Each structure stands twice: as structure tokens, then as C-alpha cells.
Coordinates of C-alpha atoms (C1' of nucleotides) in Angstrom, one line a residue:
Chain A
M1398 CA 0.0 0.0 0.0
K1399 CA 1.1 3.5 -0.8
T1400 CA 0.7 6.4 1.6
V1401 CA 1.6 9.7 0.2
K1402 CA 2.7 12.6 2.5
E1403 CA 4.0 16.0 2.0
G1404 CA 7.7 16.2 1.5
E1405 CA 8.7 18.0 4.7
I1406 CA 6.6 15.7 6.9
R1407 CA 8.2 12.5 5.5
R1408 CA 11.6 14.1 5.9
R1409 CA 11.0 14.8 9.5
E1410 CA 9.6 11.3 10.1
I1411 CA 12.8 9.8 8.8
L1412 CA 14.9 12.2 10.7
D1413 CA 13.1 11.6 14.0
V1414 CA 13.2 7.8 13.7
A1415 CA 16.8 7.8 12.6
Q1416 CA 17.8 10.1 15.6
E1417 CA 16.1 7.8 18.1
L1418 CA 17.9 4.7 16.5
F1419 CA 21.3 6.3 16.1
I1420 CA 21.3 7.4 19.7
T1421 CA 20.0 4.2 21.3
K1422 CA 21.6 1.6 19.0
G1423 CA 24.6 3.5 17.6
Y1424 CA 25.2 4.8 14.1
D1425 CA 27.0 1.8 12.7
Q1426 CA 24.6 -0.6 14.4
T1427 CA 21.6 1.0 12.8
S1428 CA 20.9 -0.2 9.3
V1429 CA 18.9 1.8 6.8
N1430 CA 16.5 -1.2 6.8
D1431 CA 15.9 -0.6 10.5
I1432 CA 14.8 2.9 9.8
L1433 CA 12.6 1.8 6.8
K1434 CA 10.8 -0.8 8.9
I1435 CA 9.8 1.7 11.6
V1436 CA 8.9 4.6 9.3
D1437 CA 7.2 2.0 7.1
I1438 CA 8.5 3.2 3.8
A1439 CA 10.5 1.5 1.0
K1440 CA 14.1 2.0 0.3
G1441 CA 13.5 4.2 -2.7
T1442 CA 11.6 6.6 -0.6
F1443 CA 14.4 6.9 1.9
Y1444 CA 16.9 7.7 -0.9
Y1445 CA 14.5 10.1 -2.4
Y1446 CA 14.9 12.3 0.6
F1447 CA 18.5 11.7 1.5
A1448 CA 21.5 10.9 -0.6
S1449 CA 23.1 8.6 2.0
K1450 CA 22.8 7.3 5.5
E1451 CA 25.6 9.7 6.5
E1452 CA 23.7 12.7 5.2
V1453 CA 20.9 11.8 7.7
L1454 CA 23.5 11.7 10.5
E1455 CA 24.8 15.2 9.5
A1456 CA 21.3 16.6 9.4
I1457 CA 20.5 15.2 12.8
I1458 CA 23.6 16.5 14.4
L1459 CA 23.0 19.9 12.9
D1460 CA 19.6 19.9 14.5
I1461 CA 20.9 18.8 17.9
V1462 CA 23.7 21.4 17.9
E1463 CA 21.4 24.2 16.7
E1464 CA 18.9 23.4 19.5
G1465 CA 21.7 23.5 22.1
A1466 CA 23.1 26.7 20.7
R1467 CA 19.7 28.4 21.0
R1468 CA 19.4 27.4 24.6
A1469 CA 22.9 28.9 25.1
E1470 CA 22.1 32.1 23.3
R1471 CA 19.0 32.7 25.4
I1472 CA 21.1 32.5 28.5
V1473 CA 23.9 34.7 27.2
K1474 CA 21.3 37.5 26.5
D1475 CA 19.7 37.2 29.9
Q1476 CA 20.9 40.4 31.7
S1477 CA 19.5 39.2 35.0
I1478 CA 22.3 36.7 35.4
P1479 CA 25.8 37.8 36.4
L1480 CA 28.1 37.9 33.4
L1481 CA 30.5 35.1 34.3
N1482 CA 27.7 32.9 35.4
R1483 CA 26.0 33.3 32.0
I1484 CA 29.1 31.9 30.3
M1485 CA 29.2 28.8 32.4
M1486 CA 25.5 28.3 32.4
A1487 CA 25.4 28.6 28.6
I1488 CA 28.1 26.0 28.3
M1489 CA 26.1 23.6 30.5
A1490 CA 22.8 24.3 28.9
Q1491 CA 24.1 23.7 25.5
A1492 CA 25.0 20.0 26.1
P1493 CA 22.1 17.8 24.9
E1494 CA 22.7 15.3 27.7
F1495 CA 20.7 17.4 30.1
E1496 CA 17.7 17.1 27.9
G1497 CA 17.5 13.4 27.1
S1498 CA 16.5 10.5 29.3
D1499 CA 18.9 8.5 31.5
E1500 CA 19.0 5.5 29.1
I1501 CA 20.1 7.8 26.3
K1502 CA 23.0 9.1 28.4
E1503 CA 24.3 5.6 29.0
E1504 CA 24.0 4.4 25.4
L1505 CA 25.1 7.6 23.7
H1506 CA 28.8 7.5 24.1
K1507 CA 30.1 4.0 23.4
V1508 CA 33.0 3.4 21.0
E1509 CA 30.6 2.3 18.4
N1510 CA 29.2 5.8 18.2
A1511 CA 32.6 7.4 17.5
K1512 CA 31.5 8.8 14.2
L1513 CA 28.4 10.5 15.7
E1514 CA 30.5 11.7 18.6
R1515 CA 33.3 13.2 16.5
L1516 CA 31.0 14.9 14.0
Y1517 CA 28.9 16.3 16.9
L1518 CA 32.0 17.8 18.6
K1519 CA 33.3 19.5 15.5
T1520 CA 29.9 20.9 14.6
M1521 CA 29.2 22.0 18.2
L1522 CA 32.6 23.8 18.5
K1523 CA 32.0 25.7 15.3
R1524 CA 28.6 26.8 16.3
M1525 CA 29.2 27.6 20.0
T1526 CA 32.5 29.4 20.0
P1527 CA 31.0 32.6 18.4
V1528 CA 28.1 32.5 20.9
L1529 CA 30.5 32.8 23.8
Q1530 CA 32.9 35.3 22.2
E1531 CA 30.8 38.4 23.2
P1532 CA 30.2 37.7 26.9
V1533 CA 33.9 36.7 27.3
R1534 CA 35.0 40.0 25.7
E1535 CA 32.7 41.8 28.2
C1536 CA 34.2 39.9 31.1
L1537 CA 37.6 40.9 29.9
E1538 CA 36.6 44.6 29.7
Q1539 CA 35.1 44.5 33.2
G1540 CA 38.2 42.9 34.6
I1541 CA 36.4 39.8 35.7
V1542 CA 38.7 37.6 33.6
H1543 CA 42.3 38.1 32.6
T1544 CA 43.6 36.3 29.6
E1545 CA 45.5 36.9 26.4
Y1546 CA 43.7 34.1 24.6
P1547 CA 39.9 34.6 25.1
T1548 CA 38.9 32.6 22.0
E1549 CA 41.2 29.7 22.7
C1550 CA 39.9 29.7 26.3
I1551 CA 36.4 29.3 25.1
E1552 CA 37.4 26.5 22.7
T1553 CA 39.3 24.7 25.4
I1554 CA 36.6 24.9 28.0
L1555 CA 33.9 23.8 25.5
L1556 CA 36.1 20.9 24.4
L1557 CA 37.0 19.9 27.9
G1558 CA 33.4 20.0 29.2
H1559 CA 32.3 17.8 26.3
M1560 CA 35.1 15.3 26.5
M1561 CA 34.9 14.9 30.3
F1562 CA 31.2 14.9 31.0
D1563 CA 29.3 14.4 27.8
C1564 CA 31.3 11.6 26.3
D1565 CA 32.7 9.1 28.7
T1566 CA 36.3 9.7 27.6
F1567 CA 37.9 8.8 30.9
E1568 CA 35.5 6.2 32.0
W1569 CA 35.4 7.5 35.5
K1570 CA 33.5 5.8 38.2
M1571 CA 30.4 7.5 39.6
E1572 CA 32.1 8.4 42.8
A1573 CA 34.9 10.2 41.0
Y1574 CA 32.7 12.8 39.4
P1575 CA 32.5 15.5 42.2
E1576 CA 36.3 15.6 42.4
K1577 CA 36.6 15.8 38.6
I1578 CA 34.0 18.5 38.3
Q1579 CA 35.8 20.6 40.9
A1580 CA 39.1 20.1 39.0
F1581 CA 37.3 21.1 35.8
L1582 CA 36.0 24.3 37.4
C1583 CA 39.4 25.1 39.0
H1584 CA 41.1 24.7 35.6
A1585 CA 38.4 26.9 33.9
E1586 CA 39.0 29.6 36.5
R1587 CA 42.7 29.5 36.0
M1588 CA 42.6 29.5 32.2
L1589 CA 40.1 32.4 32.3
G1590 CA 42.1 34.1 35.0
T1591 CA 39.2 34.8 37.4
K1592 CA 39.3 35.3 41.1
E1593 CA 39.9 31.9 42.8
G1594 CA 36.7 30.1 43.7
E1595 CA 34.7 32.3 41.4
L1596 CA 33.2 29.2 39.7
S1597 CA 33.0 26.8 42.6
G1598 CA 29.3 27.5 43.0
F1599 CA 28.7 25.6 39.8
L1600 CA 29.6 22.3 41.5
Q1601 CA 26.0 21.7 42.6
M1602 CA 24.6 22.7 39.2
F1603 CA 26.1 19.6 37.6
G1604 CA 23.3 17.7 39.4
Q1605 CA 23.3 14.0 38.5
M1606 CA 26.0 12.9 36.2
P1607 CA 26.3 9.7 34.2
Chain B
M883 CA 49.4 -22.9 -2.8
K884 CA 49.9 -23.2 0.8
T885 CA 52.6 -21.5 2.8
V886 CA 52.8 -22.4 6.4
K887 CA 54.4 -20.0 8.9
E888 CA 54.8 -20.0 12.6
G889 CA 51.8 -18.4 14.4
E890 CA 53.4 -15.3 15.8
I891 CA 55.0 -14.4 12.5
R892 CA 51.7 -14.6 10.6
R893 CA 50.0 -12.6 13.3
R894 CA 52.6 -9.9 13.0
E895 CA 52.3 -9.9 9.2
I896 CA 48.6 -9.3 9.4
L897 CA 49.0 -6.7 12.1
D898 CA 51.6 -4.7 10.2
V899 CA 49.7 -4.7 6.9
A900 CA 46.5 -3.8 8.7
Q901 CA 48.2 -0.9 10.5
E902 CA 49.6 0.5 7.3
L903 CA 46.1 0.3 5.6
F904 CA 44.1 1.5 8.6
I905 CA 46.2 4.6 8.9
T906 CA 46.5 5.5 5.2
K907 CA 43.0 4.5 4.0
G908 CA 41.0 4.7 7.2
Y909 CA 39.5 1.9 9.3
D910 CA 36.1 1.8 7.6
Q911 CA 37.6 2.1 4.1
T912 CA 39.9 -0.8 4.6
S913 CA 38.2 -4.2 3.9
V914 CA 39.3 -7.5 5.3
N915 CA 39.8 -8.5 1.7
D916 CA 42.3 -5.6 1.2
I917 CA 44.4 -7.0 4.0
L918 CA 44.1 -10.6 2.7
K919 CA 45.3 -9.6 -0.8
I920 CA 48.5 -7.9 0.5
V921 CA 49.4 -10.5 3.1
D922 CA 48.4 -13.1 0.5
I923 CA 46.4 -15.4 2.7
A924 CA 42.8 -16.7 2.6
K925 CA 40.0 -15.4 4.7
G926 CA 40.0 -18.4 7.0
T927 CA 43.6 -17.7 7.9
F928 CA 42.7 -14.2 8.9
Y929 CA 39.9 -15.3 11.2
Y930 CA 42.1 -18.1 12.6
Y931 CA 44.2 -15.4 14.2
F932 CA 41.7 -12.7 14.9
A933 CA 38.0 -12.9 15.9
S934 CA 37.1 -9.8 14.0
K935 CA 38.3 -6.8 12.1
E936 CA 37.8 -4.7 15.2
E937 CA 40.1 -7.0 17.3
V938 CA 42.9 -6.2 14.9
L939 CA 42.2 -2.5 15.4
E940 CA 42.4 -2.9 19.1
A941 CA 45.7 -4.8 18.9
I942 CA 47.2 -2.2 16.7
I943 CA 46.2 0.7 18.9
L944 CA 47.6 -1.1 21.9
D945 CA 50.9 -1.4 20.1
I946 CA 51.0 2.2 19.0
V947 CA 50.1 3.4 22.5
E948 CA 52.6 1.1 24.1
E949 CA 55.4 2.4 21.9
G950 CA 54.6 6.0 22.6
A951 CA 54.4 5.3 26.3
R952 CA 57.9 3.7 26.3
R953 CA 59.3 6.8 24.6
A954 CA 57.7 8.9 27.3
E955 CA 59.0 6.7 30.1
R956 CA 62.5 7.0 28.8
I957 CA 62.3 10.8 28.9
V958 CA 60.7 10.8 32.3
K959 CA 63.6 8.9 33.8
D960 CA 66.2 11.1 32.2
Q961 CA 67.7 13.0 35.1
S962 CA 69.7 15.2 32.8
I963 CA 66.5 17.1 31.8
P964 CA 64.9 19.7 34.1
L965 CA 61.9 18.1 35.8
L966 CA 59.2 20.3 34.3
N967 CA 60.7 20.0 30.8
R968 CA 60.6 16.2 31.2
I969 CA 56.9 16.3 31.6
M970 CA 56.2 18.4 28.6
M971 CA 58.7 16.5 26.5
A972 CA 57.2 13.2 27.5
I973 CA 53.7 14.4 26.4
M974 CA 55.1 15.4 23.0
A975 CA 57.3 12.4 22.5
Q976 CA 54.3 10.1 23.2
A977 CA 52.3 11.3 20.2
P978 CA 52.7 9.0 17.3
E979 CA 52.4 11.8 14.8
F980 CA 56.0 12.8 15.2
E981 CA 57.1 9.4 14.1
G982 CA 55.1 8.9 10.9
S983 CA 55.4 10.5 7.5
D984 CA 53.7 13.7 6.4
E985 CA 51.1 11.9 4.4
I986 CA 50.1 9.8 7.4
K987 CA 49.5 12.9 9.4
E988 CA 47.1 14.2 6.8
E989 CA 45.1 11.0 6.3
L990 CA 45.0 9.9 9.9
H991 CA 42.4 12.1 11.4
K992 CA 39.5 12.4 9.0
V993 CA 36.0 11.9 10.3
E994 CA 36.0 8.4 8.7
N995 CA 38.7 7.4 11.2
A996 CA 36.6 8.3 14.2
K997 CA 36.6 4.8 15.6
L998 CA 40.4 4.5 15.5
E999 CA 40.7 8.0 16.9
R1000 CA 38.4 7.4 19.8
L1001 CA 39.8 4.1 20.8
Y1002 CA 43.3 5.5 20.6
L1003 CA 42.5 8.4 22.9
K1004 CA 40.9 6.2 25.6
T1005 CA 43.8 3.7 25.5
M1006 CA 46.4 6.4 25.5
L1007 CA 45.0 8.3 28.4
K1008 CA 44.8 5.1 30.5
R1009 CA 48.4 4.2 29.7
M1010 CA 50.0 7.7 29.9
T1011 CA 48.4 9.2 33.0
P1012 CA 50.3 6.9 35.4
V1013 CA 53.6 7.6 33.6
L1014 CA 53.3 11.3 34.3
Q1015 CA 52.0 10.9 37.9
E1016 CA 55.4 10.6 39.5
P1017 CA 57.2 13.5 37.9
V1018 CA 54.3 15.8 38.5
R1019 CA 54.3 14.7 42.2
E1020 CA 58.0 15.6 42.3
C1021 CA 57.3 19.0 40.8
L1022 CA 54.6 19.6 43.4
E1023 CA 57.1 18.7 46.2
Q1024 CA 59.7 21.0 44.8
G1025 CA 57.3 23.9 44.5
I1026 CA 57.6 24.1 40.7
V1027 CA 53.9 23.5 40.2
H1028 CA 51.0 24.4 42.5
T1029 CA 47.8 22.5 42.1
E1030 CA 45.2 20.7 44.2
Y1031 CA 44.5 18.4 41.2
P1032 CA 47.7 16.9 39.8
T1033 CA 46.1 13.8 38.3
E1034 CA 43.3 15.8 36.6
C1035 CA 45.9 18.2 35.4
I1036 CA 47.8 15.5 33.6
E1037 CA 44.6 14.0 32.2
T1038 CA 43.5 17.4 30.9
I1039 CA 46.8 18.4 29.3
L1040 CA 47.1 15.0 27.6
L1041 CA 43.6 15.3 26.3
L1042 CA 44.0 18.8 25.1
G1043 CA 47.3 18.1 23.4
H1044 CA 45.8 15.2 21.5
M1045 CA 42.6 16.9 20.5
M1046 CA 44.2 20.1 19.4
F1047 CA 47.3 19.0 17.7
D1048 CA 47.1 15.3 17.0
C1049 CA 43.6 15.1 15.7
D1050 CA 42.3 18.0 13.7
T1051 CA 39.4 18.8 16.0
F1052 CA 39.2 22.5 15.3
E1053 CA 40.3 22.4 11.7
W1054 CA 42.6 25.4 12.2
K1055 CA 44.4 26.9 9.3
M1056 CA 48.2 26.5 9.1
E1057 CA 48.8 30.1 10.1
A1058 CA 46.7 29.8 13.2
Y1059 CA 49.0 27.2 14.9
P1060 CA 51.7 29.3 16.5
E1061 CA 49.0 31.3 18.3
K1062 CA 47.1 28.1 19.3
I1063 CA 50.3 26.5 20.6
Q1064 CA 51.1 29.5 22.7
A1065 CA 47.6 29.5 24.1
F1066 CA 47.9 25.8 24.9
L1067 CA 51.2 26.3 26.7
C1068 CA 49.8 29.3 28.6
H1069 CA 46.8 27.2 29.7
A1070 CA 49.0 24.3 30.7
E1071 CA 51.1 26.7 32.8
R1072 CA 48.0 28.1 34.5
M1073 CA 46.5 24.8 35.2
L1074 CA 49.7 23.4 36.7
G1075 CA 50.3 26.7 38.5
T1076 CA 53.9 27.2 37.3
K1077 CA 55.7 30.5 37.0
E1078 CA 54.4 32.5 34.1
G1079 CA 56.3 31.9 30.9
E1080 CA 57.9 28.7 32.3
L1081 CA 56.7 26.7 29.3
S1082 CA 57.0 29.3 26.5
G1083 CA 60.3 27.8 25.4
F1084 CA 58.3 24.8 24.1
L1085 CA 56.8 26.8 21.3
Q1086 CA 59.7 26.1 18.9
M1087 CA 59.7 22.4 19.8
F1088 CA 56.4 22.0 18.1
G1089 CA 58.4 22.3 14.9
Q1090 CA 56.2 21.5 11.9
M1091 CA 52.6 21.0 12.6
P1092 CA 50.0 19.4 10.3
Chain C
dT1152 C1' -14.3 14.5 -17.0
dA1153 C1' -10.3 13.4 -19.4
dA1154 C1' -5.6 14.2 -20.2
dC1155 C1' -1.4 15.7 -18.4
dA1156 C1' 2.7 16.7 -15.4
dG1157 C1' 5.1 16.6 -11.4
dT1158 C1' 6.0 14.4 -7.2
dA1159 C1' 6.2 10.7 -4.1
dT1160 C1' 6.5 5.8 -3.5
dC1161 C1' 7.7 1.2 -4.5
dG1162 C1' 10.7 -3.0 -4.3
dA1163 C1' 13.6 -5.9 -7.1
dC1164 C1' 18.3 -5.8 -7.8
dC1165 C1' 23.5 -4.9 -7.3
dG1166 C1' 28.3 -5.4 -5.7
dA1167 C1' 30.8 -5.4 -1.6
dT1168 C1' 31.4 -6.4 3.1
dG1169 C1' 32.4 -8.9 7.6
dG1170 C1' 32.1 -13.3 9.0
dT1171 C1' 31.4 -18.9 9.1
dC1172 C1' 32.7 -23.6 8.4
dG1173 C1' 34.0 -28.1 6.9
dA1174 C1' 37.7 -29.8 4.2
dT1175 C1' 42.6 -30.5 3.9
dA1176 C1' 47.6 -29.9 3.5
dG1177 C1' 51.9 -29.8 6.1
dA1178 C1' 55.0 -30.7 10.1
dG1179 C1' 56.6 -33.4 13.9
dC1180 C1' 56.6 -37.6 16.2
dG1181 C1' 56.4 -42.5 17.4
Chain D
dC403 C1' 54.0 -45.3 7.6
dG404 C1' 50.2 -43.5 10.2
dC405 C1' 48.7 -40.4 13.6
dT406 C1' 47.7 -35.8 15.5
dC407 C1' 47.7 -31.0 15.8
dT408 C1' 48.0 -26.8 13.7
dA409 C1' 47.7 -23.7 10.0
dT410 C1' 45.6 -22.8 5.7
dC411 C1' 42.2 -22.7 2.3
dG412 C1' 38.1 -20.9 -0.3
dA413 C1' 33.2 -21.6 -1.1
dC414 C1' 29.4 -19.9 1.0
dC415 C1' 26.2 -16.7 3.8
dA416 C1' 23.4 -12.9 5.5
dT417 C1' 23.4 -8.2 5.5
dC418 C1' 24.6 -3.8 4.2
dG419 C1' 24.3 0.8 1.7
dG420 C1' 22.9 2.2 -2.5
dT421 C1' 20.6 2.3 -7.6
dC422 C1' 16.9 2.5 -10.8
dG423 C1' 13.0 2.0 -13.7
dA424 C1' 8.1 1.3 -13.0
dT425 C1' 4.1 3.3 -11.1
dA426 C1' 0.6 5.3 -8.1
dC427 C1' -1.2 9.6 -6.4
dT428 C1' -2.3 14.7 -6.6
dG429 C1' -3.3 19.1 -8.5
dT430 C1' -4.0 21.7 -12.7
dT431 C1' -5.7 22.7 -17.1
dA432 C1' -8.9 22.3 -21.0

DNA sequence: TAACAGTATCGACCGATGGTCGATAGAGCG
DNA sequence: CGCTCTATCGACCATCGGTCGATACTGTTA
């Protein structure tokens, strides 16, 4: 049987199902046929909308990063939050981990998902660095931070936050996290050149970690 | 025709050819058949020595990491080098980039090699962190560095060095590197809590970058 | 209503891939 | 020579990502 739908709707259906599968099963472990079965379309239809399985991955990651960046932008603009806090809050709010369910967090970052992971990181860094540029510049002007490398500082903190807490790079045990978060905040402080302890309040904001 | 060789030799043949191919063509882009053709064996022989293509990858990465770790260990033990320098030199010597040819450097870190990359990073961090623990502890004792988080400091610097200069995470242009290296060294200084400019001499050691 | 055009859908088919397995050749030993 | 153990072989398999020509559906025009 043939069900015809408007182009954009079909596209979204495929994207949504693929996202669910890529994240829970992993990119490599998800076959195009898996997607077809759930969306209930034929192979030809899939390749009518996307040139390849990888193109779907790219589109999904672009979506996820864009959503996170928008959350970050909202925070950066919020004048009611102290400037330095805005930066750290934006970095945290941007990570998609905090949105998804617990199972997703566990499944998301296995070695099998390396491709997803790597593409996500590159895309996220490109999108997020400019978002934080302005508030960091302001911090610099106001003498809240002291660094010769503001851009590199942002890049580094974004990278570190992702590698340490979003992916499971170090495979830390649950109990290790409070210490690791404190170390991360201390390093962020030192790189930015803030007053000591300026960021320590963020420890509790990390809430429950993987 | 059937050529019989002793087990360990065959194993090494497969490993060597696979390493060459994985690095130049990428892991996904290298088929088991590609390996078979060059080693000149049948499929059954390959799977007699390895349970899967991925097991070969793991063995190769273990080798590469081990080799790098030994270079690092040699430097760490070398009493003729100032203590802090030993740490930074060990981190640099450990990276396999500096050993391979220029073409390898270019091919190695494309998105397609995400799996290789990720597995390498995890394995390297596990192997290298303990190597640097002792010299950093000594630095701490001698008051050369000042940090409450020596282990996390090592983890972070190893991670940063790899992500920034070994893989092409940020896709920086050639001209950007000197500035990025200086920023990296500055951040390393600040995290370790050394005197300012203590590491700036390492800029020239980075020599030619990708 | 009939003819047409554009779009969306279908599924058989393709070559390549990672992996399996039973058959067997060679080496060493009694 | 015959036995055994290990190393080797290659035909075979299911599955994969991807292609393509046929065709059903929809909106428009006459």
C-alpha cells in the first residue's frame, strides 16, 4: 500500500526515527532497513529524501547542535544573570545530555558511536565558539577575567566539558565525578584568570552525572 | 598454494599490513579483503588469528600506545633534563604523529577514522596518566607547580594536546597554529600553576605541525 | 471528465562487506 | 607409515548501503 505525504513531513519522520535509533543503538549498528521498517517506507523513498545514511546523520547533528546553541544564546542574552555565570550556564545548557532520558545518556557514548561523537564535537565547537565570544569579551573589559587568549579559552573549556562529562572519555566511576567537576571548574578559573573560587558554586549545578 | 608459517609471524604480518592500511586508508575504508590480498592469505587464515576486524584494530592501537608510552617513560627517567621539561617533552614524544610520514598525518584524522581515533584516545589516556603521575608529584614537592588536582591536570593536558594537535578537532588553518600553541602552553602553565612563561620555550619544539 | 505533469513511493536488484565452516595440507613424532 | 595437531584454504552466507526503472497519487488545465 502506498501512503503519500507532503515532503517535509516525510523528511521529519525519517529524521526523528533515525535520531532515536542512532542514539540508542549507535550509528553503525543502525541499518537503513531498521529505519525503513519503523517509518514504514520503501528503500527508494528513503533515498528520495537523503543521498546517503551519512547525510541523515549530518542533518540530525546539525539539529541537535542548533537546539543547544539556541538554549545557550537565550542564557547569554539574559541580563539578570551575572556575566561570568552566564558563560558557564550557557556551556552547560548547550549540552544535549541534560535534555535526554537517562538511558540515552548511557547508550550515547560507546566506542561504536565514534562517528556520531566526532561529528557532533566538530559541529558544536564551530557553532558555540562565536556564541560565547561576546560575553567573554565583556568579562575581559570589566576585569572579571584576565587572559591573552579569550577565543582559545572558550574553545578549550567547551572541548573539555564535552570530553569529560558528555562523552565518557575517561570512563570515571560515579564516585569520582564530584572531584573531577571541581578540578574542571578550577582549571576553567585558572585559564580564564578569574578570582579563585569564582566558579566553585557551579559544582552543585552539575546535578546528577552519568 | 599453501605457505605455512609460525603463528606469531603470521600474526605480525597481518598486524603490520592492517596498521599500514588503517592509517593510510582509514579503518572503515579498509576491507578485510584488502588485507588478505596484501598478506596473501585466505579469509579463513585471517579469522584463525583474529576474531574480528575490530580485534585487529584494538591490537594495533595497543601497540602504538605502548610504543609511545615507552618513549615517554625513557624521557621521564632522564635525570639530565629539568623536571618540568621532562613532563612536557614526554607528552610530546608520546604522540605517534611525530614518528610517521607527512602523508600519514594528513590522512590519519578524518571523520572516517573516528573509531580509530576514539579508541586510541581512551587507550592512550589510560596508559599515559600513570607515567606522568610521578614527575608531577615531584614538581609539586619542589614547588615548581602548584595545584590541588595533579592527576586531573595530567589528564586534561594529555587530552588537550591530543585533541588540538594530533587530531584536527578545530580544523585550524596552518597560520593559526603558532597562536594556538602559545595558548595551549599558557593554559598548561596556568592549570599546573607554574611561574608565568615557564613553558614558553616549548613553542619552537612543536616544529612543523599538520 | 479526461488528459497531463510533477511528485512521491515502491521493491527488485546490485556489488561489496564482515564473518562462518568443513575440508585438507603440512609438520613433527612414534 | 600412520597419527595428530596446527595452519591454511576458499566456497558460502546474510546483510549492508545504495541504484533505478516502473508506477501510483495529486493538483492543474482544458
